[in-house]
Coordinates of C-alpha atoms and ligand atoms in Angstrom, one line a residue:
Chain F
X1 CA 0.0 0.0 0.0
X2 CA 2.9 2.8 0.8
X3 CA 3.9 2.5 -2.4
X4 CA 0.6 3.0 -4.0
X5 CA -0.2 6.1 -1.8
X6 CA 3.6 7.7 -2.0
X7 CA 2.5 7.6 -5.5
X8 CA -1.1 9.6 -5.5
X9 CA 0.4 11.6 -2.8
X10 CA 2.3 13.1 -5.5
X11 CA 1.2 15.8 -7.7
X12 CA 3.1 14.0 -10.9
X13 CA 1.5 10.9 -9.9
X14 CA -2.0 12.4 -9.8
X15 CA -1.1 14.0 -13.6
X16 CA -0.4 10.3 -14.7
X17 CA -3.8 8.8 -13.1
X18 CA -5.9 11.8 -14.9
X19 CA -4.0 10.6 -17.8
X20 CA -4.2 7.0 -17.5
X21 CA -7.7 7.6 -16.6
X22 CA -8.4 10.2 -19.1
X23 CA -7.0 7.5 -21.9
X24 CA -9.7 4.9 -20.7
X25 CA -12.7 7.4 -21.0
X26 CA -11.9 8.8 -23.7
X27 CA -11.7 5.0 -25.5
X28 CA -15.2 5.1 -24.1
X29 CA -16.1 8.2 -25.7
X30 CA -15.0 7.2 -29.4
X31 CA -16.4 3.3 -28.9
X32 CA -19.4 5.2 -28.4
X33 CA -19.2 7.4 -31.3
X34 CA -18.2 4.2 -33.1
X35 CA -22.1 2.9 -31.9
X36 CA -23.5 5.9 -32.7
X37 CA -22.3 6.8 -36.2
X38 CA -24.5 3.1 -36.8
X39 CA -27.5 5.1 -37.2
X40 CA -26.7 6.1 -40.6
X41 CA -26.9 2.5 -41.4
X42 CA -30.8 2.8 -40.3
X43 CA -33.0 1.9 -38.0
X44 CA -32.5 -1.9 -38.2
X45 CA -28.7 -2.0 -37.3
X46 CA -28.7 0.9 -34.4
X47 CA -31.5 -1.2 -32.6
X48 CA -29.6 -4.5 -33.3
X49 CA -26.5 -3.2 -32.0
X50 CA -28.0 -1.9 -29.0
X51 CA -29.9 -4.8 -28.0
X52 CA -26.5 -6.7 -28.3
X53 CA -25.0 -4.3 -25.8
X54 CA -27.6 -5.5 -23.4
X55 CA -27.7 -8.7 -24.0
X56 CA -24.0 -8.8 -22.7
X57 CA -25.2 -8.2 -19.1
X58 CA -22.2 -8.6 -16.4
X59 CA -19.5 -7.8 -19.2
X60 CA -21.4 -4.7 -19.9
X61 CA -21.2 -4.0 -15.9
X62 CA -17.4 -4.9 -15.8
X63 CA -17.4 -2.0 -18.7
X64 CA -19.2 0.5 -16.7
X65 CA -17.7 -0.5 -13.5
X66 CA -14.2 0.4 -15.1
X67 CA -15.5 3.5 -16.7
X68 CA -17.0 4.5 -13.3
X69 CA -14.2 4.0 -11.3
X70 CA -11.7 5.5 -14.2
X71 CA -14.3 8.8 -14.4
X72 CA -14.5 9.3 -10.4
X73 CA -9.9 9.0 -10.1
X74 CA -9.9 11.4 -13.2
X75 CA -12.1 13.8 -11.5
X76 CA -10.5 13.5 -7.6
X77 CA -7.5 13.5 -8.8
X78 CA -8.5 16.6 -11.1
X79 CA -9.8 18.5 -8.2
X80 CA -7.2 18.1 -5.9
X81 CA -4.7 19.1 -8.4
X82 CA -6.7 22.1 -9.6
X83 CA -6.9 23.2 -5.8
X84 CA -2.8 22.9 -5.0
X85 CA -2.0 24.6 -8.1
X86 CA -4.5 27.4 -7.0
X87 CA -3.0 27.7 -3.7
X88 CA 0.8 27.8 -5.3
X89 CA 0.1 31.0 -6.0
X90 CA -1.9 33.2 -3.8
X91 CA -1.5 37.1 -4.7
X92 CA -1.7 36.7 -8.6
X93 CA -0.1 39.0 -10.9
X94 CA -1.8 42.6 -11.7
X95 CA -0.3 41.8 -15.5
X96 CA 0.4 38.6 -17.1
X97 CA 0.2 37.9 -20.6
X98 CA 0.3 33.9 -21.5
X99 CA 2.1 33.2 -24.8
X100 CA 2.2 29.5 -25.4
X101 CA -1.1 28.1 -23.8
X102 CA -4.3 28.2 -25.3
X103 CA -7.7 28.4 -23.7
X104 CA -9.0 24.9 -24.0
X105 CA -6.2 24.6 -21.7
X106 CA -7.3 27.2 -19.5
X107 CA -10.8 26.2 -18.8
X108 CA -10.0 22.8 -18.6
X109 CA -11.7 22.9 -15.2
X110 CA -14.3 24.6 -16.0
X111 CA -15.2 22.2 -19.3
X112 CA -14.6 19.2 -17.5
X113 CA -17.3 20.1 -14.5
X114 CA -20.0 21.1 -17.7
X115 CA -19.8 17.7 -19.7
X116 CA -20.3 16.1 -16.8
X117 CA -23.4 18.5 -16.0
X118 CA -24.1 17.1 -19.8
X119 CA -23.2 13.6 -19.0
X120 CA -26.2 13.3 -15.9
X121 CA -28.4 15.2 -18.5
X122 CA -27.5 12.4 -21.2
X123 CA -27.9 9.4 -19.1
X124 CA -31.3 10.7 -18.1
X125 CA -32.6 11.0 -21.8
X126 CA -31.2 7.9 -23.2
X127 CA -30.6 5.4 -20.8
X128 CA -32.6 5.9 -18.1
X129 CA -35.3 7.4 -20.0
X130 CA -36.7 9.8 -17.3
X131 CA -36.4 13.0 -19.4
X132 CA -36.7 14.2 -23.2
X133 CA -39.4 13.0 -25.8
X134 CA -38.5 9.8 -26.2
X135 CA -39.6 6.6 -23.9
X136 CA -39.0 3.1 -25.8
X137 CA -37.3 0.9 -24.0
X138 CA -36.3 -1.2 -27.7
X139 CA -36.1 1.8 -30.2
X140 CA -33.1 2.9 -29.7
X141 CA -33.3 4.8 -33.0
X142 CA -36.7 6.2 -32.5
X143 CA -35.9 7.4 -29.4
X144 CA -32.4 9.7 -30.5
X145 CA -34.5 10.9 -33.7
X146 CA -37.0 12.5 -31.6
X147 CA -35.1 14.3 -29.2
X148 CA -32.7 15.4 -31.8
X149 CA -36.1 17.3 -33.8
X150 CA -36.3 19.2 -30.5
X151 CA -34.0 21.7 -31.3
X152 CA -32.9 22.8 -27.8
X153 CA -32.1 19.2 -27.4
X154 CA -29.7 19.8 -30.1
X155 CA -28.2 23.0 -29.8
X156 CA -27.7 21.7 -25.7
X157 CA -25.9 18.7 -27.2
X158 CA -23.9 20.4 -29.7
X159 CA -22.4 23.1 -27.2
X160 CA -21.7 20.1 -25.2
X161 CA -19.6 18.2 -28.0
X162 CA -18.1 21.7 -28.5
X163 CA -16.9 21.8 -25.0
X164 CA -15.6 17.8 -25.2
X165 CA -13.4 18.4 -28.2
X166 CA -11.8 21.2 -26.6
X167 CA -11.5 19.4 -23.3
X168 CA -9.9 16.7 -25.9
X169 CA -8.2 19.5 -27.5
X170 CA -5.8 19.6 -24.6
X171 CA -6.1 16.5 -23.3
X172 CA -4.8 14.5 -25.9
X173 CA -1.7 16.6 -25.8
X174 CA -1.3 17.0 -22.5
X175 CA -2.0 13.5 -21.7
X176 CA 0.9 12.0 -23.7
X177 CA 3.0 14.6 -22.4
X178 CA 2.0 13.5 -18.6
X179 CA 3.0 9.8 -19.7
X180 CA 5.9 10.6 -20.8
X181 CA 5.2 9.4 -24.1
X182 CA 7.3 12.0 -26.0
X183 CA 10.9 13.2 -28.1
X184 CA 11.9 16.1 -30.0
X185 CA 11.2 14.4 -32.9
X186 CA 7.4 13.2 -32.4
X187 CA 6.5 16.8 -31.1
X188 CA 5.0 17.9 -34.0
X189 CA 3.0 14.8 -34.5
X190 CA 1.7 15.0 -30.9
X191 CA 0.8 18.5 -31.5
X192 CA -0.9 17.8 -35.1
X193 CA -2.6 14.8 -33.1
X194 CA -4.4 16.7 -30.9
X195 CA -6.5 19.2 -33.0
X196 CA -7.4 16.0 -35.1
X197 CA -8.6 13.9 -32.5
X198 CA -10.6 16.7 -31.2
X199 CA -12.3 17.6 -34.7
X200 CA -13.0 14.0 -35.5
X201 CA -14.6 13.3 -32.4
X202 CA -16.4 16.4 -31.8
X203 CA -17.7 16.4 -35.3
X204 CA -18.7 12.8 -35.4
X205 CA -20.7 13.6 -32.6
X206 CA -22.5 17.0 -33.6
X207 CA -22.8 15.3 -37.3
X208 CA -26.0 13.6 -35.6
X209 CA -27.9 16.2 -34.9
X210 CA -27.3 18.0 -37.7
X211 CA -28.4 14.7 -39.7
X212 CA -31.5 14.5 -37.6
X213 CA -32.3 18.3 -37.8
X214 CA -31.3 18.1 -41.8
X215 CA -34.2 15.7 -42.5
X216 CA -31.2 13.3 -43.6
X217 CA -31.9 10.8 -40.5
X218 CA -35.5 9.8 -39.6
Chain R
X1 CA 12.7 58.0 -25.0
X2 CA 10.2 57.8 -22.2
X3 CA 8.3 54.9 -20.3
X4 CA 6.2 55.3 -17.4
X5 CA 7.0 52.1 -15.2
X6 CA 4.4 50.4 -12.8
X7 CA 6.7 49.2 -10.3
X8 CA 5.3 46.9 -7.5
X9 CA 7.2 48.4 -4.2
X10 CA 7.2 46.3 -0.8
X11 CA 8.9 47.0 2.3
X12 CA 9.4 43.8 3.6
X13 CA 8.6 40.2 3.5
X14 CA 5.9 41.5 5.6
X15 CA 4.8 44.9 4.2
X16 CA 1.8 45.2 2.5
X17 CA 2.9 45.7 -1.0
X18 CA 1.0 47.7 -4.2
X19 CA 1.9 49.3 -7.7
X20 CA 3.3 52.5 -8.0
X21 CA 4.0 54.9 -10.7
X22 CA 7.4 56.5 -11.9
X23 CA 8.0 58.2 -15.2
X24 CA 11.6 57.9 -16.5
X25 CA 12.5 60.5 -19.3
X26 CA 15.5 60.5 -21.7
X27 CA 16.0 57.0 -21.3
X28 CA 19.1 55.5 -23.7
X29 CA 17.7 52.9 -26.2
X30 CA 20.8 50.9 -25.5
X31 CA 20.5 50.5 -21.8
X32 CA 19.5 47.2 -20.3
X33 CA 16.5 47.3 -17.9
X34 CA 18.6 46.7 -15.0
X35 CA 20.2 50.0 -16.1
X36 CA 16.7 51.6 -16.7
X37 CA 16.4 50.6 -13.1
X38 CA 19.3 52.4 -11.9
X39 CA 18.8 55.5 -13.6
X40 CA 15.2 55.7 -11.4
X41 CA 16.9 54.6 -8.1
X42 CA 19.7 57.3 -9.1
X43 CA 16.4 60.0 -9.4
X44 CA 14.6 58.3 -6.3
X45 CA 17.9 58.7 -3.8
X46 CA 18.3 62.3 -4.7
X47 CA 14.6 63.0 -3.9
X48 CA 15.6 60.8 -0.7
X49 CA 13.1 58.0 -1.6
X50 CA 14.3 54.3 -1.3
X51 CA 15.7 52.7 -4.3
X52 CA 13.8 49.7 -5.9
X53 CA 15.4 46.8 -4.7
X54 CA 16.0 43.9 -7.6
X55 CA 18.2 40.8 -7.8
X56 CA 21.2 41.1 -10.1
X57 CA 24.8 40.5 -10.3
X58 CA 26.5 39.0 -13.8
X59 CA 24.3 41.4 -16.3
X60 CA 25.4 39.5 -18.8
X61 CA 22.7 36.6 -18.7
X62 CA 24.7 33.9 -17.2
X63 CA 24.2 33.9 -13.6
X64 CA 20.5 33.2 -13.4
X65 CA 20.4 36.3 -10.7
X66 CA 18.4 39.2 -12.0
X67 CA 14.7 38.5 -13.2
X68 CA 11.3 39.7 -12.6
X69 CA 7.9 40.3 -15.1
X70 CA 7.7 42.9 -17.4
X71 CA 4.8 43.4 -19.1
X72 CA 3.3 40.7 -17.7
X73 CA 6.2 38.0 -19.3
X74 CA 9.0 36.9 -17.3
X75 CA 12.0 38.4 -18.4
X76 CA 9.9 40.7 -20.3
X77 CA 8.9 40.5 -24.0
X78 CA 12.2 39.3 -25.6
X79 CA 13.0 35.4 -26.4
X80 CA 15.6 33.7 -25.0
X81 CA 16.7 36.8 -22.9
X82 CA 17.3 37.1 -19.4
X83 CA 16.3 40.8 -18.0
X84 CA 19.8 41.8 -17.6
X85 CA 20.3 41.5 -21.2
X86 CA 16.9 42.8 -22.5
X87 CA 17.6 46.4 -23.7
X88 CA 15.3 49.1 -23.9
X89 CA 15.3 49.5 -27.9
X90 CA 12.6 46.5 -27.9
X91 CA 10.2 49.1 -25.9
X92 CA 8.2 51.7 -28.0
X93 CA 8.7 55.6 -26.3
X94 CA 6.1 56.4 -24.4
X95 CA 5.1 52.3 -23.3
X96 CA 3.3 52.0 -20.0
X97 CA 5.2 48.7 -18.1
X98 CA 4.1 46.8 -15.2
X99 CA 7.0 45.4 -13.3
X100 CA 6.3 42.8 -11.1
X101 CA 8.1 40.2 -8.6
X102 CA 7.7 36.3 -9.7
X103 CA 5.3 35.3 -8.1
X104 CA 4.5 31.8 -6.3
X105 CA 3.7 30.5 -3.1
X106 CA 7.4 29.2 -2.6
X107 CA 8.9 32.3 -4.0
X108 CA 8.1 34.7 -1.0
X109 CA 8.5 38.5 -1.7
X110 CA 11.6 40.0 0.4
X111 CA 11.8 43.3 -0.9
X112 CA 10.0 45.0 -3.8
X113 CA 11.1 42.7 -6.9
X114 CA 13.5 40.6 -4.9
X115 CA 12.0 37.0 -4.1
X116 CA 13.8 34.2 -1.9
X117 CA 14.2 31.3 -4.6
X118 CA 16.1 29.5 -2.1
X119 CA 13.6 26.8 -2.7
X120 CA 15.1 26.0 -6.1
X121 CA 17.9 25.2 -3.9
X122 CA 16.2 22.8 -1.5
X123 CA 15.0 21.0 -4.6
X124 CA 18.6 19.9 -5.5
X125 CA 19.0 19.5 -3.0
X126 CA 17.1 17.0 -2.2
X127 CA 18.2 14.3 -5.3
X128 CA 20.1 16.6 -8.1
X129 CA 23.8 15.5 -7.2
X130 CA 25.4 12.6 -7.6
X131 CA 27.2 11.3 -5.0
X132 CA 31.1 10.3 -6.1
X133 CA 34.3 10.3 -4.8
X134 CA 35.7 13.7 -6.0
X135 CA 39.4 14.6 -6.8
X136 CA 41.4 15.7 -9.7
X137 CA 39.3 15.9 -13.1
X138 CA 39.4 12.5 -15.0
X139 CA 40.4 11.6 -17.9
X140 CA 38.4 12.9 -20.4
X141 CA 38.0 9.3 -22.3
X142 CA 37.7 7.5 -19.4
X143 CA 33.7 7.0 -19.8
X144 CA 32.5 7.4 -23.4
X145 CA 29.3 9.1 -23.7
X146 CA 27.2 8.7 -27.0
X147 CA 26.9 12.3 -28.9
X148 CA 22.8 12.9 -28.5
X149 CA 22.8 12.0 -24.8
X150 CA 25.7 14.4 -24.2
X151 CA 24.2 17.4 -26.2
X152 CA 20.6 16.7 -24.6
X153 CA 22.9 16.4 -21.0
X154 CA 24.3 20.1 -22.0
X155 CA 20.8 20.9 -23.3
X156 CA 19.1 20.9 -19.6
X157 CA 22.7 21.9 -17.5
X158 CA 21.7 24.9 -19.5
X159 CA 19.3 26.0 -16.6
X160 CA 20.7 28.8 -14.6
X161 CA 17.7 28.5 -12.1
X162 CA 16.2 31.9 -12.7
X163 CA 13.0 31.0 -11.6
X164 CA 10.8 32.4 -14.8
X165 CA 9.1 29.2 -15.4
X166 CA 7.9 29.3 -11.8
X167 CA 6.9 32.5 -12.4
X168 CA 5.6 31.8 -15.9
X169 CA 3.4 29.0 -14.9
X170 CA -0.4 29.2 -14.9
X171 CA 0.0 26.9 -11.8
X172 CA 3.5 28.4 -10.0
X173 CA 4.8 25.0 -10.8
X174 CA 8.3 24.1 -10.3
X175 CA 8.2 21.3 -13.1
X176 CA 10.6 22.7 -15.9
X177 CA 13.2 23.4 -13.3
X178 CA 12.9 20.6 -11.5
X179 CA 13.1 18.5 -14.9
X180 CA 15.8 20.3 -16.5
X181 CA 17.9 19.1 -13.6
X182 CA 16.6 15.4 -13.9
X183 CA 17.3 15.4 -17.0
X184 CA 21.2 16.5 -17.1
X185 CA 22.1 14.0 -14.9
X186 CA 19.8 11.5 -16.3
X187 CA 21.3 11.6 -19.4
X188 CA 25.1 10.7 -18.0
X189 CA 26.6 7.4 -16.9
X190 CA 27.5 9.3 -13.8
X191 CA 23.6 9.8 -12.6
X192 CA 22.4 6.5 -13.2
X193 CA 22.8 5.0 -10.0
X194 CA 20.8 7.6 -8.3
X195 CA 18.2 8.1 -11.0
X196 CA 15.5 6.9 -9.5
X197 CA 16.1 8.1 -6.3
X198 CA 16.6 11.6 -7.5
X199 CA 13.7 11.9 -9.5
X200 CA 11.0 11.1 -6.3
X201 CA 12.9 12.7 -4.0
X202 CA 12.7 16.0 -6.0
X203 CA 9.3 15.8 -6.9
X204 CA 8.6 15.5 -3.6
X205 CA 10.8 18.3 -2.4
X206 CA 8.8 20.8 -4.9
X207 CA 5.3 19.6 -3.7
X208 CA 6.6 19.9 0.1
X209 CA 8.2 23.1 -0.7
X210 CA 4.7 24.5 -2.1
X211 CA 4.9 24.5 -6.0
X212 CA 2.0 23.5 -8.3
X213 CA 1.9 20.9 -10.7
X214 CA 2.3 20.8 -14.1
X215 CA -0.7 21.0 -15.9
X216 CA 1.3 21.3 -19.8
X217 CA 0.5 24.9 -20.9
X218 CA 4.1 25.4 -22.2
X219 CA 4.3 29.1 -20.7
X220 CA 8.2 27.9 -18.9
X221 CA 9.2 27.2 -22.1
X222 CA 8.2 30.2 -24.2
X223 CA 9.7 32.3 -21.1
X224 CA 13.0 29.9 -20.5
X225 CA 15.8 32.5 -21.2
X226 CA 17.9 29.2 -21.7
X227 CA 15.6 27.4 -24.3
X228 CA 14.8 24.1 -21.9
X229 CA 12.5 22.4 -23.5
X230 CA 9.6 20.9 -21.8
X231 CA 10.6 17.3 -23.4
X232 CA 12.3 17.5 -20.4
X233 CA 9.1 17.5 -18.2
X234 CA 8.1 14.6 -20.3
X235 CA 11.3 12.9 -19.4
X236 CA 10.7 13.8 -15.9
X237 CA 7.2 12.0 -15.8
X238 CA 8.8 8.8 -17.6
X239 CA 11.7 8.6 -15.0
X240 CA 8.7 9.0 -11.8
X241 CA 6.9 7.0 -13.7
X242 CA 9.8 3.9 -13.7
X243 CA 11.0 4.7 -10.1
X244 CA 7.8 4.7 -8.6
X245 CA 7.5 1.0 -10.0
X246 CA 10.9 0.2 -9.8
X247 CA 12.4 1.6 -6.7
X248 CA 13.4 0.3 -3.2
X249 CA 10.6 1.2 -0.9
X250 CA 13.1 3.0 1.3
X251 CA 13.3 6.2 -1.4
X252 CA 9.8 6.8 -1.4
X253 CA 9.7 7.8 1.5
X254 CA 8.7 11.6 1.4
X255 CA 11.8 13.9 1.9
Ligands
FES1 S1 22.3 39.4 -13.7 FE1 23.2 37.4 -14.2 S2 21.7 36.6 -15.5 FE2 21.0 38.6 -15.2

């Protein structure tokens, strides 16, 4: 155990379990695009492919038991670096101009603490079905198509996929950093990496929507 | 030309500090901003005010001494410059410039823009020396060293310890410092023995002596007068990374 708590005692160690963490959920977040995107296929395969997910049972609660436990470290471990990097400084500068950072990395903490606002909000329409327009328990399909024709349902989920890819933005980057995973020469890649990951997720989410408000879906 | 200077004046360590205003005239484009500095002090002792106090001593950008923000930027607005070497010709006449102390938690204000960075001290330390037998210089064959670890060695001794990325840092984090030092002896034969050791007792040493952490803006870097690159943070996070796996029990033990 010493070992194990020397190491989150650390602030370095906390940065690698946000990482390490951060990694995991955000292999949930494009498995889940992945599942999503599906619904261009139609009706038939979206359903199909949901019903499969719960037909897994346990393995599906292994999943979300690893996702749970990876989102609550990320966001501990979040907070309680957040709050001794605050305190490292305590009378702030009447000037300071930042040059290299960029704001997704500056509202990190307050992106992170709005998606999962969103996240509550998303669980609540689709998988527990307590909120939103639609209520089948098998229609997967029908169900996203109807919200998504309610336009504030949209425009709240598209400022929310706005928000993730910028919380990606600098995540991906800073994330590999934190692990250690870099060299002079793979810089540039790691830097090109990041805007990418962010567009393609972002946009692979918001494309919904937009399908579903375009009459193209539904 | 002319700049009117927002200085930030303090006592003492214990003095209630704030900004005030001083307008220097027929300032010399080719004077360094330490010397801008003591043209005012040489105005403010006539008037029978007290000086500005600053940190200095080489002027020449080797010593790691002088430092404090201009305009909001460590070092001020130059690259690659420490303030000892910036000169006023990169101002425009008539510029309004706040000049502030770095600023941190483990950087406590002594006097106007001097801080105490003893605490970049107490990080080495803690872990950046490696302990051998000393004596007369060896021979310089003696222990080959391949090219790129040498240059990358020489890349991070660079660090004179100013303090700007402390200051430069969103979070008052420690981190580029802290690696730049991991890293030059990292590199070398001679620091491998101690390379785990060093690296968790350092990190520990900054975190116990009130730095953030590192949350990878980059703002050390673009400030670094010395050009360390934060690869070296990277490196840093690999090496804690292995030791805290790796390493005798005993070590881990906070500092
Ligand atoms: S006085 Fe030595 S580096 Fe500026």
């Amino acid at each position: 155990m010493g070992r194990v708590s020397a190491f989150y005692d650390s602030l370095v160690g906390k940065k690698i379990i946000m990482a390490a963490t951060g990694f995991i959920l955000f292999g949930f977040i494009v498995g889940h695009l992945l599942g999503n995107l599906q619904i261009f296929l139609g009706a038939e395969p979206l359903n199909r492919y949901a019903a499969f997910l719960k037909s897994i049972g346990e393995l599906l609660w292994v999943v979300r038991g690893v996702l749970i436990i990876s989102f609550l470290l990320h966001v501990i471990s979040s907070i309680q670096v957040a709050l001794a990097n605050r305190a490292a400084r305590p009378l702030g500068y009447a000037h300071k101009k930042n040059i290299e950072t960029n704001y997704a990395a500056l509202t990190m903490q307050i992106g992170g603490p709005l998606i999962f606002l969103y996240v509550v909000y998303h669980l609540m329409m689709f998988t527990f079905l307590t909120t939103g327009p639609g209520y089948s328990h098998t229609d997967v399909y029908a169900n996203v198509v109807a919200s998504f024709k309610v336009p504030a349902i949209s425009a709240v989920y598209i400022a929310s996929m706005l928000l993730l890819g910028f919380h990606l933005y600098h995540g991906t980057w800073s994330m590999l950093h934190t692990l250690g995973i870099s060299n002079a020469k793979s810089n540039g890649l790691r830097r090109a990496l990041a805007p990418t990951v962010a567009v393609l997720v972002a946009g692979g989410y918001i494309s919904i929507p937009v399908a579903v408000l375009a009459g193209l879906v539904g | 030309m002319k700049l009117t200077l927002k200085i930030w004046r303090q006592a003492g360590p214990r003095e209630k500090g704030a900004l005030a205003t001083y307008q220097v005239d027929d300032i010399n484009p080719d004077m360094s901003f330490l010397e801008l500095l003591d043209v005012l002090n040489e105005s403010l002792m006539l008037k029978g005010e007290r000086p500005v106090a600053f940190d200095h001593d080489c002027r020449e950008g080797i010593c790691g001494s002088c430092g404090f923000m201009i305009g909001g930027v460590a070092h001020g607005p130059l690259k690659l410059c420490t303030t000892c070497t910036l000169f006023m010709r990169h101002f425009k006449d008539g510029d309004t410039v706040t000049v502030e102390p770095f600023r941190a938690k483990g950087f406590p204000v002594l006097q106007d823009l001097v801080v105490d960075r003893g605490a970049l001290d107490r990080i080495v330390q803690a872990g950046g020396f490696i302990s051998a037998r000393t004596g007369s210089a060896p021979e310089a064959n003696a222990m080959l060293i391949p090219k790129q670890n040498a240059d990358r060695a020489m890349d991070a001794a660079a660090c004179i310890g100013c303090g700007a990325c402390v200051a430069a840092c969103p979070n008052g984090s420690a981190m580029l410092f802290t690696a730049a030092k991991v890293t030059h002896l990292g590199e070398l034969p001679q620091g491998q023995p101690e390379r785990n050791h060093r690296v968790l007792r350092m990190v520990s040493k900054m975190q116990q002596l009130d730095f953030g952490g590192c949350s990878n803006h980059g703002e050390c870097e673009a400030v670094c007068p010395k050009g360390i690159k934060i690869d070296f943070i990277a490196q840093l996070n690999r090496d804690f990374l292995k030791a805290s796996l790796t390493d005798e029990m005993e070590t881990l033990k906070r500092v």
